[in-house]
Short mmCIF file of C-alpha atoms and ligand atoms in Angstrom, two decimals:
data_model
loop_
_atom_site.label_atom_id
_atom_site.label_comp_id
_atom_site.label_asym_id
_atom_site.label_seq_id
_atom_site.Cartn_x
_atom_site.Cartn_y
_atom_site.Cartn_z
CA VAL A 1 -14.27 -30.04 -4.68
CA THR A 2 -14.45 -28.58 -8.04
CA VAL A 3 -13.82 -24.70 -8.46
CA ARG A 4 -15.93 -22.85 -11.54
CA PHE A 5 -13.56 -20.65 -13.31
CA ALA A 6 -14.83 -17.29 -14.85
CA ARG A 7 -13.30 -14.14 -16.83
CA PRO A 8 -15.31 -11.88 -17.71
CA THR A 9 -14.78 -9.60 -21.08
CA SER A 10 -17.25 -5.81 -19.11
CA LEU A 11 -16.92 -4.59 -15.80
CA GLN A 12 -20.56 -4.91 -16.30
CA ALA A 13 -19.80 -9.19 -16.32
CA ALA A 14 -17.55 -8.79 -13.29
CA PHE A 15 -19.79 -7.51 -11.48
CA GLU A 16 -22.83 -9.66 -12.67
CA GLU A 17 -20.56 -12.94 -11.97
CA LEU A 18 -19.72 -11.23 -8.69
CA GLN A 19 -23.61 -11.74 -7.99
CA ASP A 20 -23.15 -15.77 -6.61
CA ASP A 21 -22.26 -16.28 -2.88
CA ASP A 22 -20.11 -18.31 -3.18
CA ALA A 23 -18.52 -15.57 -6.37
CA HIS A 24 -14.05 -15.14 -5.34
CA LEU A 25 -12.33 -11.96 -7.26
CA LEU A 26 -8.81 -13.20 -8.97
CA ALA A 27 -6.35 -10.63 -10.39
CA GLY A 28 -2.24 -11.53 -10.06
CA GLY A 29 -3.06 -14.48 -7.97
CA VAL A 30 -0.63 -14.64 -5.69
CA SER A 31 -2.33 -13.90 -2.43
CA VAL A 32 -6.08 -16.34 -3.33
CA VAL A 33 -3.29 -19.05 -4.99
CA LEU A 34 -1.90 -20.10 -1.50
CA LEU A 35 -4.31 -18.90 0.33
CA MET A 36 -7.13 -21.68 -1.43
CA ASN A 37 -4.63 -23.84 -0.62
CA LEU A 38 -3.73 -22.98 2.19
CA GLY A 39 -8.10 -23.97 2.64
CA LEU A 40 -8.13 -20.46 4.55
CA LEU A 41 -9.98 -19.14 1.51
CA GLN A 42 -12.66 -22.24 -0.34
CA PRO A 43 -14.32 -19.75 -3.74
CA GLY A 44 -16.90 -21.94 -5.65
CA LYS A 45 -15.74 -19.43 -8.39
CA LEU A 46 -13.12 -17.55 -9.66
CA VAL A 47 -14.14 -14.49 -11.06
CA SER A 48 -10.84 -13.43 -13.23
CA LEU A 49 -9.98 -9.68 -14.03
CA ALA A 50 -8.23 -10.72 -17.11
CA GLY A 51 -9.93 -9.69 -19.18
CA VAL A 52 -11.78 -6.77 -17.99
CA PRO A 53 -10.26 -3.58 -20.01
CA GLY A 54 -9.47 -0.43 -19.46
CA LEU A 55 -7.81 -1.90 -15.96
CA ARG A 56 -3.97 -1.50 -17.05
CA GLY A 57 -1.83 2.03 -17.80
CA ILE A 58 -0.47 4.53 -15.41
CA THR A 59 -1.57 7.63 -16.53
CA ARG A 60 -0.09 10.89 -15.87
CA SER A 61 -2.80 14.20 -16.64
CA ASP A 62 -2.39 17.24 -15.02
CA ASP A 63 -2.08 16.92 -10.91
CA THR A 64 -2.87 12.65 -11.04
CA ILE A 65 -0.93 9.99 -11.48
CA GLU A 66 -3.79 7.07 -12.37
CA ILE A 67 -2.41 4.12 -11.78
CA GLY A 68 -4.29 0.52 -13.47
CA ALA A 69 -6.27 -1.53 -11.20
CA LEU A 70 -4.18 -4.80 -12.81
CA VAL A 71 -0.75 -2.99 -13.25
CA THR A 72 1.71 -5.29 -11.15
CA HIS A 73 4.93 -3.91 -9.19
CA ASP A 74 6.69 -4.70 -11.95
CA GLU A 75 5.34 -2.65 -13.94
CA LEU A 76 5.61 0.17 -11.17
CA ALA A 77 9.08 -0.58 -10.67
CA ARG A 78 10.26 0.72 -14.20
CA SER A 79 7.76 2.87 -14.58
CA ALA A 80 9.73 6.77 -15.72
CA VAL A 81 6.34 8.55 -14.91
CA LEU A 82 6.60 6.87 -10.73
CA ALA A 83 9.68 7.72 -11.38
CA ALA A 84 10.06 10.78 -12.49
CA GLU A 85 7.05 11.87 -10.10
CA VAL A 86 7.70 10.51 -6.15
CA PRO A 87 11.10 8.48 -6.95
CA ALA A 88 10.20 6.80 -2.85
CA ALA A 89 6.64 4.62 -5.13
CA ALA A 90 9.17 3.14 -8.52
CA ASP A 91 11.87 2.21 -4.96
CA LEU A 92 9.18 0.68 -2.70
CA PHE A 93 7.77 -1.53 -6.06
CA THR A 94 11.89 -2.77 -6.92
CA ARG A 95 11.39 -3.63 -3.07
CA ILE A 96 7.97 -6.36 -2.98
CA GLY A 97 8.94 -10.07 -1.99
CA ASN A 98 10.54 -11.17 -4.93
CA ILE A 99 10.18 -10.26 -9.10
CA ARG A 100 7.45 -14.13 -8.97
CA VAL A 101 6.11 -11.96 -7.13
CA ARG A 102 6.33 -8.42 -8.90
CA CYS A 103 5.35 -9.78 -12.08
CA ALA A 104 1.86 -11.72 -11.08
CA GLY A 105 1.05 -9.14 -7.49
CA THR A 106 -0.86 -6.26 -8.62
CA LEU A 107 -2.36 -2.55 -7.53
CA GLY A 108 -5.12 -3.37 -6.62
CA GLY A 109 -4.55 -6.97 -4.81
CA ASN A 110 -1.69 -6.08 -2.99
CA LEU A 111 -4.38 -3.25 -1.76
CA ALA A 112 -8.16 -5.64 -1.38
CA HIS A 113 -5.89 -8.10 -0.37
CA ALA A 114 -4.93 -5.49 3.00
CA ASP A 115 -1.67 -7.88 5.00
CA PRO A 116 -0.89 -5.26 7.70
CA ALA A 117 2.74 -5.68 7.11
CA GLN A 118 2.38 -4.34 2.64
CA ASP A 119 4.34 -2.36 1.32
CA PRO A 120 1.95 0.88 -1.14
CA ALA A 121 -0.53 1.97 1.33
CA ALA A 122 1.91 3.47 3.55
CA LEU A 123 3.56 5.81 1.04
CA LEU A 124 -0.41 6.31 -0.63
CA ALA A 125 -1.91 6.84 2.01
CA VAL A 126 0.83 9.89 3.00
CA LEU A 127 0.68 10.57 -0.53
CA ASP A 128 -3.17 11.22 -0.83
CA ALA A 129 -4.58 8.70 -2.65
CA GLU A 130 -7.57 6.70 -3.82
CA ALA A 131 -8.32 4.01 -4.58
CA VAL A 132 -11.69 4.19 -7.76
CA VAL A 133 -13.77 1.28 -7.04
CA ALA A 134 -16.41 0.80 -9.75
CA GLY A 135 -19.61 -1.50 -8.22
CA PRO A 136 -23.35 -2.33 -9.88
CA ASP A 137 -24.48 1.29 -9.05
CA GLY A 138 -22.24 3.20 -10.40
CA GLU A 139 -18.19 4.34 -8.99
CA ARG A 140 -16.92 5.96 -5.78
CA THR A 141 -13.73 6.63 -4.67
CA VAL A 142 -12.37 6.18 -1.21
CA ALA A 143 -8.73 7.39 0.26
CA VAL A 144 -6.54 5.00 0.56
CA ALA A 145 -5.42 5.22 4.47
CA ALA A 146 -9.48 4.93 4.67
CA LEU A 147 -9.30 1.38 2.57
CA ALA A 148 -8.97 -0.66 5.65
CA ASP A 149 -11.25 -2.04 8.34
CA GLY A 150 -9.13 -4.73 10.15
CA PRO A 151 -6.36 -7.07 9.35
CA PHE A 152 -7.73 -9.08 5.42
CA SER A 153 -10.17 -6.39 5.35
CA VAL A 154 -10.91 -3.85 3.55
CA ARG A 155 -14.70 -1.71 3.19
CA LEU A 156 -15.34 -2.86 -0.11
CA ALA A 157 -18.91 -5.11 -0.95
CA GLU A 158 -18.93 -8.24 -1.81
CA ASP A 159 -19.79 -7.37 -5.97
CA GLU A 160 -17.54 -4.34 -6.22
CA ILE A 161 -14.41 -3.72 -8.08
CA LEU A 162 -11.25 -0.99 -6.73
CA THR A 163 -10.60 -0.38 -10.44
CA SER A 164 -7.63 2.20 -10.43
CA VAL A 165 -5.41 4.43 -7.68
CA ARG A 166 -5.12 7.82 -8.23
CA VAL A 167 -2.36 9.31 -7.26
CA PRO A 168 -1.77 13.61 -6.53
CA VAL A 169 1.94 14.86 -8.00
CA ALA A 170 2.10 17.32 -5.80
CA THR A 171 2.50 21.61 -6.70
CA ASP A 172 4.38 22.38 -3.17
CA GLY A 173 7.70 20.75 -3.92
CA ALA A 174 7.37 17.83 -1.06
CA ARG A 175 9.05 15.27 -0.28
CA TYR A 176 8.50 11.44 -0.23
CA SER A 177 10.02 8.45 1.95
CA TYR A 178 9.02 5.36 2.19
CA ILE A 179 11.92 2.82 4.36
CA LYS A 180 11.63 -0.71 4.53
CA PHE A 181 13.01 -1.57 7.94
CA LEU A 182 13.34 -5.92 7.04
CA SER A 183 15.52 -8.10 10.19
CA GLY A 184 15.66 -10.91 8.21
CA SER A 185 16.00 -11.59 4.74
CA GLN A 186 15.63 -8.93 2.17
CA ASP A 187 12.33 -10.86 0.80
CA ASP A 188 10.25 -10.86 3.49
CA TYR A 189 7.61 -8.02 3.75
CA ALA A 190 8.03 -6.05 6.28
CA THR A 191 9.12 -6.34 9.71
CA VAL A 192 9.11 -1.83 10.32
CA SER A 193 8.35 0.12 7.37
CA VAL A 194 7.65 4.27 7.82
CA ALA A 195 6.14 6.32 5.02
CA CYS A 196 6.96 9.84 5.49
CA ARG A 197 5.85 13.14 3.19
CA VAL A 198 8.18 16.23 4.40
CA ALA A 199 7.66 20.39 2.25
CA LEU A 200 10.23 22.41 3.25
CA ASP A 201 10.39 26.09 4.03
CA ASP A 202 12.38 29.05 1.99
CA ALA A 203 14.93 28.67 5.46
CA GLY A 204 15.41 24.42 4.44
CA ARG A 205 13.57 23.72 8.06
CA ILE A 206 9.88 21.14 7.76
CA ALA A 207 7.41 23.50 6.51
CA GLY A 208 4.65 20.53 7.36
CA ALA A 209 5.47 16.62 7.93
CA ARG A 210 3.20 13.53 7.17
CA LEU A 211 3.91 9.93 8.54
CA ALA A 212 2.29 6.28 8.57
CA ALA A 213 3.52 2.93 9.03
CA ALA A 214 3.20 -0.11 7.90
CA ALA A 215 3.96 -3.68 10.11
CA VAL A 216 2.46 -1.65 13.78
CA GLY A 217 -0.57 -2.09 13.70
CA GLY A 218 -3.62 -3.96 12.20
CA THR A 219 -4.27 -1.17 8.92
CA VAL A 220 -1.88 1.08 8.41
CA VAL A 221 -1.03 2.99 11.35
CA LEU A 222 -1.10 6.83 10.37
CA LEU A 223 1.04 9.04 12.46
CA ASP A 224 -0.03 13.12 10.89
CA GLU A 225 0.15 13.90 15.41
CA GLN A 226 3.24 12.91 16.60
CA ALA A 227 4.83 14.22 12.51
CA ARG A 228 4.02 17.92 13.72
CA LEU A 229 6.28 17.50 16.22
CA LEU A 230 8.80 18.32 13.20
CA GLU A 231 6.82 21.01 12.12
CA GLY A 232 9.51 24.46 12.35
CA THR A 233 12.32 22.23 13.34
CA ALA A 234 15.26 22.00 11.11
CA PRO A 235 15.70 18.05 9.62
CA ASP A 236 19.08 17.92 11.48
CA ASP A 237 17.67 18.90 14.85
CA GLU A 238 18.53 15.76 17.20
CA ASP A 239 16.03 17.44 20.62
CA ALA A 240 13.45 17.34 18.03
CA ALA A 241 14.13 14.37 15.67
CA ALA A 242 14.52 12.02 19.14
CA ALA A 243 10.71 13.71 20.36
CA PHE A 244 9.30 12.78 17.94
CA GLU A 245 10.99 8.74 17.76
CA THR A 246 10.24 8.99 21.31
CA ALA A 247 6.04 9.88 20.78
CA VAL A 248 5.98 6.98 16.94
CA ARG A 249 7.07 4.31 20.34
CA ASP A 250 4.56 5.27 22.24
CA ALA A 251 1.45 5.65 19.30
CA VAL A 252 2.05 2.15 17.55
CA ASP A 253 1.08 -1.84 18.98
CA PRO A 254 2.89 -4.02 17.45
CA ALA A 255 2.73 -7.69 17.79
CA GLY A 256 5.39 -9.67 17.93
CA ASP A 257 6.11 -11.66 15.58
CA ARG A 258 8.63 -14.22 14.09
CA ARG A 259 10.19 -11.34 12.76
CA GLY A 260 11.25 -9.74 16.80
CA SER A 261 9.49 -8.63 19.77
CA ALA A 262 6.65 -6.43 20.17
CA ASP A 263 8.96 -4.13 21.92
CA TYR A 264 12.02 -4.75 19.45
CA LYS A 265 9.18 -3.74 16.65
CA ARG A 266 7.81 -0.54 19.30
CA HIS A 267 11.37 1.15 19.33
CA MET A 268 12.27 0.34 15.59
CA ALA A 269 9.36 2.36 14.73
CA GLY A 270 11.02 4.98 16.19
CA VAL A 271 13.90 4.96 14.70
CA VAL A 272 12.44 4.30 11.35
CA ALA A 273 10.27 6.82 11.27
CA GLY A 274 14.33 9.49 12.52
CA ARG A 275 15.75 7.37 9.18
CA ALA A 276 12.30 7.71 6.98
CA ALA A 277 11.64 12.04 8.15
CA ARG A 278 15.48 12.24 7.85
CA ALA A 279 15.50 10.60 4.28
CA ALA A 280 12.13 12.65 3.39
CA ALA A 281 13.84 16.26 3.88
CA THR A 282 17.37 15.33 2.36
CA SER A 283 15.17 13.43 -0.94
C1 FAD B 301 5.83 -14.88 -1.14
C2 FAD B 301 5.81 -13.95 -1.22
C3 FAD B 301 6.45 -12.09 -0.90
C4 FAD B 301 5.46 -11.13 -0.57
N1 FAD B 301 5.76 -9.94 -0.62
C5 FAD B 301 5.68 -9.11 -0.22
C6 FAD B 301 6.00 -7.17 0.64
O1 FAD B 301 7.13 -7.09 0.99
N2 FAD B 301 4.77 -6.64 0.34
C7 FAD B 301 4.29 -6.68 0.17
O2 FAD B 301 2.93 -4.86 0.05
N3 FAD B 301 3.21 -7.76 -0.58
C8 FAD B 301 3.99 -8.93 -0.42
N4 FAD B 301 3.18 -9.66 -1.18
C9 FAD B 301 2.08 -9.57 -1.93
C10 FAD B 301 1.73 -8.72 -2.80
O3 FAD B 301 1.58 -7.95 -3.21
C11 FAD B 301 0.83 -9.40 -3.15
O4 FAD B 301 0.44 -9.53 -4.92
C12 FAD B 301 -1.05 -8.95 -3.65
O5 FAD B 301 -1.08 -8.61 -1.96
C13 FAD B 301 -2.43 -9.50 -3.90
O6 FAD B 301 -2.25 -9.40 -5.46
P1 FAD B 301 -2.62 -10.14 -6.80
O7 FAD B 301 -2.64 -9.59 -8.50
O8 FAD B 301 -2.22 -11.49 -6.41
O9 FAD B 301 -4.15 -10.31 -5.82
P2 FAD B 301 -4.14 -11.18 -5.64
O10 FAD B 301 -3.88 -13.07 -4.89
O11 FAD B 301 -5.42 -12.02 -7.38
O12 FAD B 301 -5.68 -11.61 -4.86
C14 FAD B 301 -6.09 -10.56 -3.62
C15 FAD B 301 -7.00 -9.57 -3.34
O13 FAD B 301 -8.18 -9.04 -2.87
C16 FAD B 301 -8.91 -9.06 -4.15
N5 FAD B 301 -8.83 -7.98 -4.99
C17 FAD B 301 -8.49 -8.05 -5.86
N6 FAD B 301 -8.10 -7.06 -7.11
C18 FAD B 301 -8.86 -7.15 -6.70
C19 FAD B 301 -9.05 -6.11 -7.26
N7 FAD B 301 -9.02 -5.00 -8.55
N8 FAD B 301 -11.01 -5.06 -6.73
C20 FAD B 301 -11.05 -5.65 -5.48
N9 FAD B 301 -10.72 -6.63 -5.32
C21 FAD B 301 -9.47 -6.98 -5.65
C22 FAD B 301 -9.13 -10.41 -4.18
O14 FAD B 301 -10.73 -11.10 -4.36
C23 FAD B 301 -8.71 -11.54 -2.97
O15 FAD B 301 -8.98 -11.62 -2.02
C24 FAD B 301 3.51 -11.03 -1.02
C25 FAD B 301 3.17 -11.90 -1.51
C26 FAD B 301 4.20 -13.68 -1.58
C27 FAD B 301 3.50 -14.75 -1.50
#
């Protein structure tokens, strides 16, 4: 089998390379190369983004952090801007896979690969982040929470390229947490993970809460309805926490695998959601 390789040096040239039916986009290659080696992906042409300018920076403006699609997990883990504005996000990127995966894997590739057990999408969902998507006909934005429409499937056309992710900077003092629960080794994908956003009122009660979970469904599962059970309660209110954890357990539908049975993961989704809410409220 012969695979052609294209290394366009502009977005426009990349769109043109992607017009071939057998073309497939390549970012860090972490997932693409594995899938090709397993015979699950058989592109006739790889279109590398490595030579396309403008996809690598992390830029802070007044109300947004914009992250280029080719920014690696390791760069995000080391980003002073991210650590200052959303420490939970900087921490999340230190916990992806292993150092080789973090140094090669990119944020754009991670979101486009859309493995439901991956980490960034859940936290980006509660952050209300948007993906910027460019195509031959122009640019559009998609909420990161709505990017995936199933396991390993995203709402992107074959010739569209995710160019950046825009993360709004919270203005209401909201706090964030991301809890990745692992039942195996520390460098594994999550067994269950939960991202939480909490805003407290002047009395220290929860004024607003949002929740998203990974590895418990075909895509990131938004659990804002369940998070609303925490509103008006104190972060250490054990009755409210118990009702909230039960509601989360009832709302998720994980698949059993080598990391645990479906029942175990459902139970842990409740436990981890409780931990995530407390961690956000006390961060
Ligand atoms: C051993 C191992 C452990 C891992 N552990 C974790 C983990 O714990 N948590 C986690 O979140 N992830 C984990 N990952 C996945 C990792 O985050 C990958 O980096 C990511 O899935 C793919 O990024 P990439 O840049 O290498 O993309 P590639 O492999 O190059 O591309 C992946 C897919 O995205 C498409 N694509 C890439 N860039 C774009 C773009 N800009 N626009 C549109 N489509 C694009 C490609 O066409 C391809 O279909 C792990 C992977 C491995 C191999």
